[in-house]
């Protein structure tokens, strides 16, 4: 497979982090120390200027770039690279005071006071004007600077604003989508509770009665962020052609990142796992899933833009990193397709909200503390895996995740057991991950053609054209596995008739049954009884093969799992919420039957792998998520790339151990 280098002029795995020298301008010796420590920590790439608006424009129209000239020149001289940020993640107090319209209006209709960050109104022309000025000045001055590798637009775009300007744009958004208010009334079923509107501006986006409108409001907010991101990018593009990105936040419940991805030249993400809550395996699976999402968005490497070198200040437990944990976390990202692992933050600030957030350099300003040493140790190995940069992944199996699907489930008023896609989806992912399949995460309107198997847990909302696309995928030989709550509503949250999906699934959902405390249900699959967790659907079989049946209650003997053969492929229907163990076994069987194999066989249960592959080699990443040292046979022909040495016949991974091998 061909390499896809994100930065051909810098063909390394990026290592560095958010760097705020602007907070230390009155202590130049600290900045000298920074440059000394950067080499000791083997850090070469920094996100600079993320929250620097007041340092760049201390008063309206008065600009001070000298400090940034100096930092970027020093970086260039020292061979360091920079993601230069636009400073719009936090606006200056002078702006908030002089121009109240830049402050958001909250859900109760009250305009926010000046406080915190990530809170500009995306509709305000004034905000665009001020953003346009500062961004243009930055891009003009530094757009071709030798240290600038790319652009970091704003920071963690997020939130919503109910100001009159935003509401007006929301009504335009609805008008563009539905054309007429009559069409909107028809499509969203507004006759319910007498909600028929006579004009768009009668619509209240907070109104829970109209779930379709609530979903549209969230879609609108994604469009607001996309539009603002595109605006900042267009200003940069006037002066600079270097790649542009913005940092995402995984499966953030409110933000449809698929809408932002096309504006990014590469995907960047912020990752903060809590290894100490529950089994480490669960955390490993969850973050593998997020990395797979970010890799799949553009089917190319991405950058983990933020992670914690030490302990984040905001966690419920200030759990110190355990030996090996940092390296394993970073290599988990790289193995799943990250071409960079970066930290928030390079140096701890002395004051302000995050002064106790872990950093590579602490308040002790030394290279001697535990965090620094772990970072430096990880960094010192990275040159050994330079060859991994740009290597793609071979992925046959994709899980289908849609944000508007999760909103439709979440906002609908029905039994909670049937809504929890944020819990169920990761459990299905983990069941596949347990067996070391190489996985992707894609949206239902995306391209299915690279995959052989699609897994759609709780895909409640089937948007226009998706059923037809799924059917074509299966007819052409694909395997589709869906779970309970499949295809209940269309993109406007209007229910389908159950029979509408029969041609695909071979079954019709008659009803569903939720277990109140004290009542249990189970299903019989291949002669073995398996528990049903809380909820299951009653199926009317039309043309499918029945693979499992319910065991209890009046509907005992009716289908709980089916398979429908259509064309060259098949559709599995899992009508109930099944246990993790069962899902693992079930998926292993269904995938191997579809001709898909795990990336490696016979690893110990607590050891997981991920593989990247290019013209020169197959890079095998191994991780121990258990509490014991694990010893197992070395994959055939493998060389220890991480430590640059030959291997014996067996490999040993300590608890939290991780490594990278290559097979040429
Ligand atoms: C986010 C932000 C950073 C910082 C970190 C703290 O990811 O982007 O500015 O606040 O969280 O973990
Ligand atoms: Zn607004």
XYZ file of C-alpha atoms and ligand atoms in Angstrom:
677
model
C 0.000 0.000 0.000
C 1.208 3.496 -0.873
C 2.384 5.932 1.777
C 0.227 8.993 2.429
C 2.581 11.438 4.123
C 0.766 14.373 5.696
C 3.893 16.545 5.650
C 6.352 15.336 3.007
C 8.865 17.976 4.130
C 8.762 16.559 7.682
C 8.514 12.761 7.327
C 8.428 11.893 11.028
C 5.880 10.963 13.666
C 5.170 14.416 15.117
C 5.940 14.892 18.782
C 5.397 18.084 20.763
C 2.444 20.057 22.030
C 0.609 23.292 22.792
C 3.229 25.916 23.490
C 2.357 29.289 25.036
C 5.571 31.326 25.237
C 3.383 34.459 25.107
C 2.632 33.845 28.809
C 6.330 34.112 29.642
C 7.530 37.106 27.652
C 8.692 38.911 30.784
C 10.895 35.926 31.750
C 13.129 35.333 28.702
C 15.233 32.770 30.557
C 12.183 30.471 30.669
C 11.963 30.595 26.900
C 15.660 29.763 26.672
C 14.959 26.805 28.946
C 12.078 25.741 26.705
C 14.340 25.430 23.700
C 16.861 23.472 25.727
C 14.204 21.116 27.095
C 12.616 20.603 23.665
C 15.729 18.785 22.517
C 15.999 16.794 25.732
C 12.365 15.688 25.360
C 12.831 14.921 21.631
C 9.939 17.251 20.843
C 9.901 18.918 17.451
C 6.409 20.275 16.713
C 4.432 22.896 18.634
C 0.986 24.452 18.418
C 1.656 28.117 18.994
C -0.633 31.073 19.615
C -3.857 29.199 20.368
C -5.017 31.678 23.009
C -2.851 34.675 22.083
C -5.367 37.214 20.847
C -4.651 39.786 23.567
C -0.918 39.318 23.080
C -1.324 39.912 19.350
C -3.909 42.697 19.500
C -3.749 44.157 23.023
C -6.011 47.032 22.033
C -8.401 47.187 19.126
C -6.379 47.828 15.979
C -3.004 47.842 17.735
C -0.897 44.818 16.827
C 2.215 43.317 18.449
C 3.830 40.560 16.441
C 7.445 40.998 17.528
C 7.317 38.259 20.154
C 5.872 35.809 17.640
C 8.471 36.809 15.018
C 11.094 35.933 17.573
C 9.557 32.580 18.592
C 8.986 31.401 15.031
C 12.495 32.431 13.975
C 13.947 30.577 16.938
C 11.875 27.521 16.048
C 13.089 27.635 12.445
C 16.684 27.975 13.596
C 16.336 25.055 16.000
C 14.639 22.857 13.374
C 11.299 22.941 15.208
C 7.994 23.031 13.354
C 4.850 24.911 14.292
C 1.117 24.601 13.827
C 0.305 28.264 13.947
C -3.069 28.899 15.531
C -5.678 31.478 14.762
C -6.439 32.920 18.193
C -10.234 32.765 17.988
C -10.661 30.134 20.705
C -10.689 32.998 23.226
C -11.511 36.636 22.475
C -10.097 39.687 24.252
C -12.070 41.444 27.006
C -11.982 44.749 25.080
C -13.979 43.110 22.335
C -16.578 41.649 24.671
C -17.039 45.040 26.345
C -17.226 47.192 23.226
C -19.217 44.761 21.061
C -21.754 42.804 23.129
C -22.941 40.970 20.008
C -19.809 38.821 20.003
C -21.001 37.254 23.301
C -23.336 34.313 22.940
C -26.924 34.177 24.190
C -27.657 31.074 26.235
C -30.619 28.718 26.011
C -32.576 30.896 28.486
C -32.178 33.911 26.249
C -29.627 35.692 28.456
C -26.475 37.182 26.947
C -23.320 35.700 28.491
C -21.001 37.820 30.569
C -17.379 37.991 29.469
C -15.850 34.798 30.819
C -14.002 31.632 29.853
C -13.414 30.782 26.137
C -14.827 28.936 23.098
C -17.788 31.270 23.062
C -17.820 33.589 20.057
C -21.128 33.998 18.255
C -20.529 32.416 14.854
C -23.213 34.556 13.166
C -21.935 37.975 14.148
C -20.534 39.996 11.232
C -18.482 41.911 13.772
C -16.845 38.661 14.920
C -16.079 37.751 11.311
C -14.642 41.187 10.682
C -12.344 41.044 13.725
C -11.402 37.432 12.993
C -10.714 38.298 9.373
C -8.321 41.077 10.368
C -6.218 39.106 12.852
C -6.174 35.950 10.700
C -5.155 37.874 7.598
C -2.335 39.589 9.450
C -1.059 36.259 10.797
C -1.325 34.512 7.448
C 0.310 37.361 5.568
C 3.181 37.630 8.006
C 3.824 33.935 8.642
C 2.079 32.045 5.825
C 5.366 31.116 4.200
C 7.548 31.077 7.307
C 9.943 28.081 7.292
C 8.817 26.982 10.760
C 5.108 26.863 9.879
C 4.048 23.318 9.067
C 0.329 24.043 9.068
C -2.531 25.978 10.602
C -4.495 25.181 13.751
C -7.797 26.980 13.314
C -9.387 28.219 16.518
C -9.648 25.595 19.254
C -12.228 22.900 19.928
C -15.030 24.644 18.031
C -18.184 23.976 20.007
C -21.363 25.311 21.582
C -24.518 27.084 20.509
C -25.912 30.589 20.598
C -29.562 31.660 20.711
C -29.014 35.348 19.840
C -31.310 36.996 17.276
C -28.599 36.741 14.611
C -28.217 32.985 15.147
C -31.981 32.427 15.199
C -32.300 34.343 11.930
C -29.633 32.143 10.378
C -31.391 29.062 11.732
C -34.605 30.102 9.956
C -32.626 30.598 6.736
C -31.115 27.145 7.239
C -34.616 25.655 7.569
C -35.873 27.570 4.557
C -32.981 26.343 2.458
C -33.721 22.799 3.543
C -37.541 22.714 3.370
C -38.155 25.586 0.893
C -41.627 26.336 2.264
C -43.091 26.228 5.707
C -45.818 23.897 4.402
C -43.182 21.422 3.331
C -41.599 21.673 6.777
C -44.978 21.081 8.443
C -45.546 18.028 6.303
C -42.129 16.531 6.784
C -41.824 17.003 10.525
C -45.430 16.049 11.380
C -46.204 19.385 13.012
C -49.928 18.651 13.278
C -48.942 16.906 16.507
C -49.934 19.065 19.536
C -51.137 21.743 17.151
C -47.640 22.810 16.155
C -48.474 23.738 12.571
C -46.367 26.822 11.759
C -47.318 29.663 9.436
C -43.807 31.101 9.147
C -40.288 29.918 9.935
C -39.754 32.472 12.694
C -42.512 30.885 14.809
C -40.235 27.910 15.336
C -38.627 27.527 18.750
C -35.445 25.426 18.484
C -35.702 24.586 22.204
C -39.143 22.960 21.861
C -38.886 19.264 22.847
C -42.258 18.487 21.231
C -40.755 18.702 17.744
C -37.874 16.268 17.876
C -37.118 16.820 14.186
C -36.565 20.520 14.855
C -34.282 19.766 17.790
C -32.242 17.503 15.505
C -32.196 20.223 12.841
C -30.959 22.719 15.436
C -27.997 20.461 16.158
C -27.379 20.049 12.434
C -27.536 23.814 12.155
C -24.898 24.206 14.873
C -22.582 21.854 12.983
C -23.172 23.955 9.876
C -22.388 27.117 11.863
C -19.051 25.634 12.942
C -18.298 24.396 9.448
C -19.081 27.778 7.970
C -16.934 29.601 10.505
C -14.077 27.147 9.989
C -14.381 27.588 6.210
C -14.339 31.349 6.708
C -11.118 31.278 8.740
C -9.583 28.904 6.221
C -10.481 31.185 3.319
C -8.696 34.080 5.019
C -5.556 31.964 5.515
C -5.695 30.727 1.931
C -5.264 34.292 0.660
C -1.647 34.124 1.867
C -0.700 30.554 2.708
C -1.152 27.137 1.155
C 0.034 25.157 4.182
C -2.403 22.490 5.468
C -5.199 23.561 7.762
C -6.966 21.689 10.558
C -9.032 22.158 13.675
C -8.948 19.966 16.774
C -11.921 17.647 17.285
C -13.158 16.010 20.480
C -13.935 12.402 19.606
C -17.572 11.378 19.945
C -18.553 14.712 21.489
C -22.308 14.349 21.904
C -23.196 17.683 20.349
C -20.922 18.027 17.318
C -21.254 16.251 13.996
C -17.592 16.169 13.042
C -18.344 14.628 9.651
C -19.507 18.099 8.635
C -16.216 19.676 9.725
C -13.907 17.023 8.299
C -14.136 18.111 4.642
C -12.842 21.577 5.576
C -9.715 20.058 7.139
C -6.634 19.158 5.096
C -5.889 16.602 7.770
C -7.845 15.446 10.814
C -6.721 16.399 14.310
C -8.142 15.205 17.585
C -7.808 15.701 21.350
C -7.671 12.552 23.505
C -7.832 12.225 27.275
C -8.330 8.604 28.376
C -8.880 7.705 32.030
C -7.017 4.406 32.216
C -7.804 4.015 35.888
C -11.608 3.809 35.597
C -12.735 0.219 35.071
C -10.806 -2.312 33.029
C -7.933 -0.847 31.011
C -9.156 -2.942 28.107
C -12.395 -0.958 27.968
C -10.461 2.279 27.794
C -8.138 0.824 25.163
C -11.131 -0.214 23.070
C -12.807 3.165 23.416
C -9.762 5.118 22.304
C -9.002 2.684 19.481
C -12.548 3.388 18.325
C -11.969 7.144 18.359
C -8.693 6.783 16.472
C -10.454 4.562 13.921
C -13.094 7.238 13.475
C -10.438 9.862 12.814
C -8.487 7.631 10.443
C -11.669 6.709 8.549
C -12.812 10.302 8.091
C -10.330 10.832 5.271
C -8.942 7.300 5.070
C -5.488 8.633 5.759
C -3.277 9.353 8.780
C -4.354 12.012 11.260
C -2.685 13.837 14.158
C -3.474 13.355 17.829
C -3.192 17.067 18.540
C -3.648 16.928 22.315
C -3.190 14.373 25.061
C -2.115 14.735 28.670
C 1.576 14.202 29.411
C 0.714 14.093 33.125
C -2.533 14.419 35.077
C -5.284 16.702 33.721
C -6.492 19.145 36.398
C -10.193 18.543 35.700
C -10.401 14.804 36.353
C -12.254 13.430 39.369
C -9.111 11.551 40.407
C -5.630 12.983 40.028
C -4.294 9.573 39.096
C -0.585 9.703 38.359
C 0.421 7.994 35.151
C 1.708 4.457 35.694
C 5.012 3.314 34.136
C 4.463 2.404 30.499
C 1.060 4.078 30.315
C 2.115 7.150 28.341
C 4.026 5.182 25.715
C 1.172 2.712 25.278
C -1.341 5.549 24.904
C 0.774 7.289 22.277
C 1.511 4.086 20.351
C -2.184 3.175 20.464
C -2.823 6.334 18.452
C 0.094 5.753 16.068
C -0.874 2.122 15.498
C -4.388 3.209 14.566
C -3.138 5.745 12.051
C -1.897 8.838 13.922
C 1.171 10.419 12.358
C 1.643 12.622 15.379
C 1.184 12.453 19.133
C 1.160 15.857 20.774
C 0.437 17.096 24.273
C -1.577 19.663 26.038
C 0.643 21.234 27.177
C 4.321 21.875 26.788
C 4.726 24.011 29.925
C 2.434 24.482 32.937
C 1.204 28.052 33.297
C 1.834 29.738 36.648
C -1.713 31.038 36.957
C -5.206 30.740 35.606
C -7.717 27.921 35.277
C -5.318 25.220 34.081
C -2.231 25.904 36.180
C -2.387 22.379 37.589
C -2.914 20.630 34.248
C -0.134 18.170 33.524
C 2.610 19.420 31.202
C 5.887 18.207 29.832
C 7.654 20.933 31.791
C 6.268 21.485 35.278
C 6.534 24.281 37.820
C 9.874 22.797 38.838
C 11.241 23.840 35.423
C 13.409 20.759 35.211
C 13.971 17.718 33.053
C 14.122 15.509 36.123
C 10.497 14.854 37.022
C 8.644 11.654 36.176
C 6.476 13.124 33.427
C 9.378 14.733 31.604
C 11.370 11.524 31.745
C 8.487 9.456 30.345
C 7.955 11.922 27.520
C 11.679 12.031 26.755
C 11.954 8.264 26.804
C 9.019 7.876 24.400
C 10.399 10.679 22.200
C 13.854 9.122 22.056
C 12.393 5.991 20.380
C 10.318 7.830 17.803
C 13.123 8.189 15.278
C 13.158 4.379 15.098
C 9.623 4.422 13.693
C 10.021 7.326 11.249
C 9.345 4.773 8.527
C 5.785 4.339 9.845
C 4.844 7.944 8.978
C 2.364 7.937 6.114
C 1.773 4.182 6.218
C -1.919 3.422 5.641
C -4.114 0.768 7.225
C -5.943 -2.073 5.558
C -9.506 -2.048 6.853
C -12.236 -4.481 5.798
C -14.806 -3.847 8.514
C -16.490 -0.516 9.219
C -18.946 0.380 11.950
C -21.557 2.930 11.024
C -21.851 5.907 13.367
C -24.049 8.955 12.654
C -24.351 11.880 15.040
C -27.871 12.772 13.931
C -28.840 9.158 14.591
C -27.640 9.534 18.184
C -29.579 12.820 18.533
C -32.776 11.282 17.181
C -32.465 8.479 19.736
C -31.510 10.796 22.531
C -34.164 13.442 21.962
C -37.046 11.078 21.245
C -39.333 10.480 24.195
C -39.288 6.716 24.607
C -37.925 4.057 26.892
C -34.320 4.680 27.924
C -33.318 1.057 27.279
C -33.772 1.674 23.601
C -31.859 4.945 23.406
C -28.401 4.232 24.694
C -26.432 4.251 21.498
C -23.536 5.985 23.253
C -23.168 2.840 25.391
C -24.228 0.171 22.918
C -22.140 1.356 19.968
C -18.813 1.186 21.880
C -19.770 -2.261 23.190
C -20.219 -3.558 19.650
C -16.948 -1.926 18.661
C -15.177 -3.558 21.585
C -16.596 -6.991 20.749
C -14.905 -6.735 17.344
C -11.729 -5.126 18.703
C -11.325 -7.978 21.211
C -10.593 -10.337 18.317
C -8.086 -7.927 16.732
C -10.030 -7.112 13.590
C -8.872 -3.989 11.780
C -11.797 -1.563 12.075
C -13.068 1.689 10.670
C -15.878 3.999 11.781
C -17.844 5.737 9.021
C -21.089 7.620 8.434
C -24.100 6.022 6.784
C -23.948 8.439 3.862
C -20.237 7.696 3.335
C -18.458 5.459 0.853
C -19.044 1.745 1.584
C -16.946 0.480 -1.313
C -13.634 -0.063 0.554
C -15.276 -2.435 3.074
C -16.457 -6.033 3.045
C -18.439 -5.936 6.269
C -20.587 -3.136 7.692
C -21.749 -3.178 11.305
C -24.560 -0.806 12.249
C -25.418 -0.932 15.961
C -28.647 0.954 16.734
C -28.814 2.700 13.365
C -32.259 4.057 14.215
C -32.286 6.809 11.586
C -31.988 5.689 7.983
C -31.386 8.787 5.943
C -32.482 9.266 2.366
C -30.879 6.721 0.058
C -29.136 4.733 2.812
C -31.431 1.712 2.658
C -30.849 1.458 -1.097
C -27.105 1.885 -0.623
C -27.016 -0.838 2.030
C -29.006 -3.146 -0.172
C -26.637 -2.603 -3.105
C -23.673 -3.213 -0.772
C -25.109 -6.572 0.319
C -26.244 -7.646 -3.142
C -22.679 -7.114 -4.323
C -21.392 -9.569 -1.755
C -21.114 -7.431 1.383
C -22.103 -8.541 4.858
C -24.275 -6.174 6.877
C -24.841 -6.700 10.597
C -27.494 -4.561 12.255
C -28.792 -4.528 15.794
C -32.041 -3.677 17.549
C -33.540 -0.257 16.722
C -32.482 -0.513 13.099
C -34.196 1.824 10.659
C -37.166 3.073 12.693
C -37.168 6.623 11.309
C -36.110 8.663 8.304
C -33.903 11.775 8.435
C -36.887 13.864 9.564
C -37.557 11.501 12.492
C -40.710 10.198 10.783
C -41.325 6.507 11.408
C -41.024 4.034 8.549
C -43.537 1.237 8.242
C -41.750 -1.886 9.543
C -42.419 -3.622 6.210
C -40.359 -0.964 4.390
C -37.174 -2.700 5.491
C -38.147 -6.306 4.891
C -36.533 -6.541 1.463
C -33.220 -5.841 3.192
C -33.503 -7.607 6.541
C -35.999 -10.340 5.766
C -37.842 -9.498 9.002
C -40.366 -6.990 10.289
C -40.158 -5.570 13.800
C -43.553 -6.052 15.420
C -42.804 -4.523 18.782
C -40.253 -4.346 21.540
C -40.069 -5.546 25.128
C -37.984 -3.977 27.908
C -37.098 -5.895 31.052
C -38.082 -4.096 34.219
C -35.871 -4.930 37.251
C -36.361 -8.525 38.330
C -37.417 -9.915 34.936
C -34.951 -11.588 32.618
C -34.925 -12.851 29.054
C -32.485 -14.975 27.124
C -31.901 -16.370 23.666
C -30.826 -19.775 22.428
C -27.968 -19.602 19.896
C -26.217 -22.730 18.605
C -27.581 -24.738 21.504
C -26.317 -22.270 24.124
C -28.377 -19.898 26.218
C -27.269 -16.273 26.236
C -28.742 -13.420 28.288
C -30.672 -10.548 26.764
C -29.756 -7.281 28.461
C -32.765 -5.155 29.245
C -34.303 -4.990 25.807
C -35.291 -7.019 22.778
C -37.508 -6.754 19.740
C -40.202 -9.115 18.568
C -39.610 -10.048 14.953
C -42.006 -11.311 12.320
C -39.909 -13.432 10.024
C -40.508 -13.102 6.298
C -37.576 -14.580 4.438
C -34.664 -14.882 6.878
C -32.930 -17.871 8.395
C -33.488 -17.911 12.167
C -30.187 -18.235 14.062
C -31.413 -17.687 17.619
C -34.763 -17.664 19.399
C -36.019 -16.138 22.636
C -36.352 -18.582 25.491
C -38.824 -17.053 27.900
C -42.260 -15.532 28.237
C -45.166 -15.724 25.807
C -42.936 -15.020 22.801
C -40.505 -17.868 23.569
C -39.420 -19.547 20.341
C -39.713 -16.393 18.240
C -36.612 -15.111 16.381
C -33.916 -13.136 18.233
C -31.169 -13.306 15.582
C -31.688 -13.835 11.874
C -29.741 -13.877 8.637
C -31.186 -12.844 5.320
C -29.377 -13.879 2.159
C -29.797 -11.394 -0.663
C -27.779 -11.285 -3.858
C -24.210 -12.306 -3.123
C -24.287 -11.222 0.520
C -26.227 -11.390 3.756
C -27.811 -9.260 6.443
C -27.695 -10.310 10.085
C -30.306 -8.889 12.448
C -29.521 -8.908 16.180
C -32.914 -8.117 17.658
C -31.768 -7.702 21.258
C -29.136 -6.063 23.351
C -26.679 -8.908 23.967
C -23.754 -9.259 26.366
C -20.154 -8.364 25.502
C -19.051 -12.013 25.616
C -21.822 -13.089 23.305
C -21.157 -10.268 20.832
C -17.473 -11.169 20.697
C -18.257 -14.781 19.872
C -21.002 -13.865 17.435
C -18.912 -11.342 15.516
C -15.938 -13.667 15.296
C -18.157 -16.286 13.662
C -19.938 -13.890 11.315
C -16.743 -12.154 10.179
C -14.680 -15.252 9.594
C -17.615 -16.665 7.656
C -17.517 -13.498 5.541
C -13.834 -14.219 4.852
C -12.387 -11.530 7.143
C -9.569 -12.548 9.464
C -8.137 -10.894 12.599
C -4.893 -8.968 12.030
C -3.036 -11.479 14.215
C -4.134 -14.813 15.635
C -3.327 -16.355 18.990
C -2.430 -13.294 21.022
C -3.039 -13.538 24.771
C -6.446 -12.210 25.755
C -5.095 -8.961 27.198
C -2.716 -8.234 24.335
C -4.141 -6.335 21.369
C -2.615 -5.289 18.076
C -3.017 -2.834 15.249
C -1.222 -2.869 11.927
C -0.120 -0.254 9.397
C 1.357 -1.284 6.123
C 3.192 0.290 3.183
C 5.415 -0.728 0.285
C 8.336 -1.494 2.585
C 6.793 -3.272 5.510
C 4.042 -4.294 7.812
C 4.249 -2.385 11.116
C 2.777 -4.341 13.993
C 1.837 -2.426 17.139
C 1.277 -4.500 20.275
C -0.269 -3.380 23.554
C -0.714 -5.104 26.900
C -3.921 -3.945 28.611
C -3.674 -6.452 31.435
C -2.083 -6.528 34.867
C 0.274 -9.398 34.141
C 3.425 -9.803 32.107
C 2.482 -11.601 28.898
C 4.761 -13.900 26.923
C 3.769 -15.165 23.487
C 5.313 -16.312 20.192
C 6.961 -13.556 18.139
C 5.083 -12.979 14.869
C 6.981 -14.701 12.089
C 9.840 -12.732 10.560
C 9.370 -9.773 12.891
C 12.122 -7.327 13.866
C 11.903 -5.047 16.917
C 11.536 -1.636 15.298
C 10.872 0.276 18.505
C 14.135 -0.789 20.129
C 15.990 -1.416 16.865
C 17.156 -4.928 17.694
C 16.537 -8.518 16.716
C 13.922 -10.593 18.518
C 13.954 -14.070 19.976
C 11.240 -16.643 19.383
C 9.066 -15.288 22.178
C 7.983 -11.765 23.000
C 7.371 -10.422 26.486
C 5.202 -7.430 27.289
C 5.151 -6.071 30.840
C 1.854 -4.775 32.280
C 1.071 -1.621 30.237
C 3.825 -2.636 27.850
C 3.750 -1.711 24.196
C 6.042 -2.041 21.206
C 6.341 -1.772 17.434
C 7.622 -4.571 15.205
C 8.193 -4.700 11.497
C 7.856 -7.556 9.055
C 9.468 -6.798 5.703
C -8.810 20.908 25.644
C -8.306 22.245 25.130
C -7.018 22.687 25.745
C -6.979 22.375 27.214
C -7.205 20.892 27.394
C -7.098 20.457 28.837
O -8.539 19.837 24.865
O -8.211 22.279 23.729
O -6.873 24.068 25.523
O -7.956 23.090 27.882
O -8.489 20.581 26.946
O -7.129 19.069 28.926
Zn -25.324 34.234 18.067
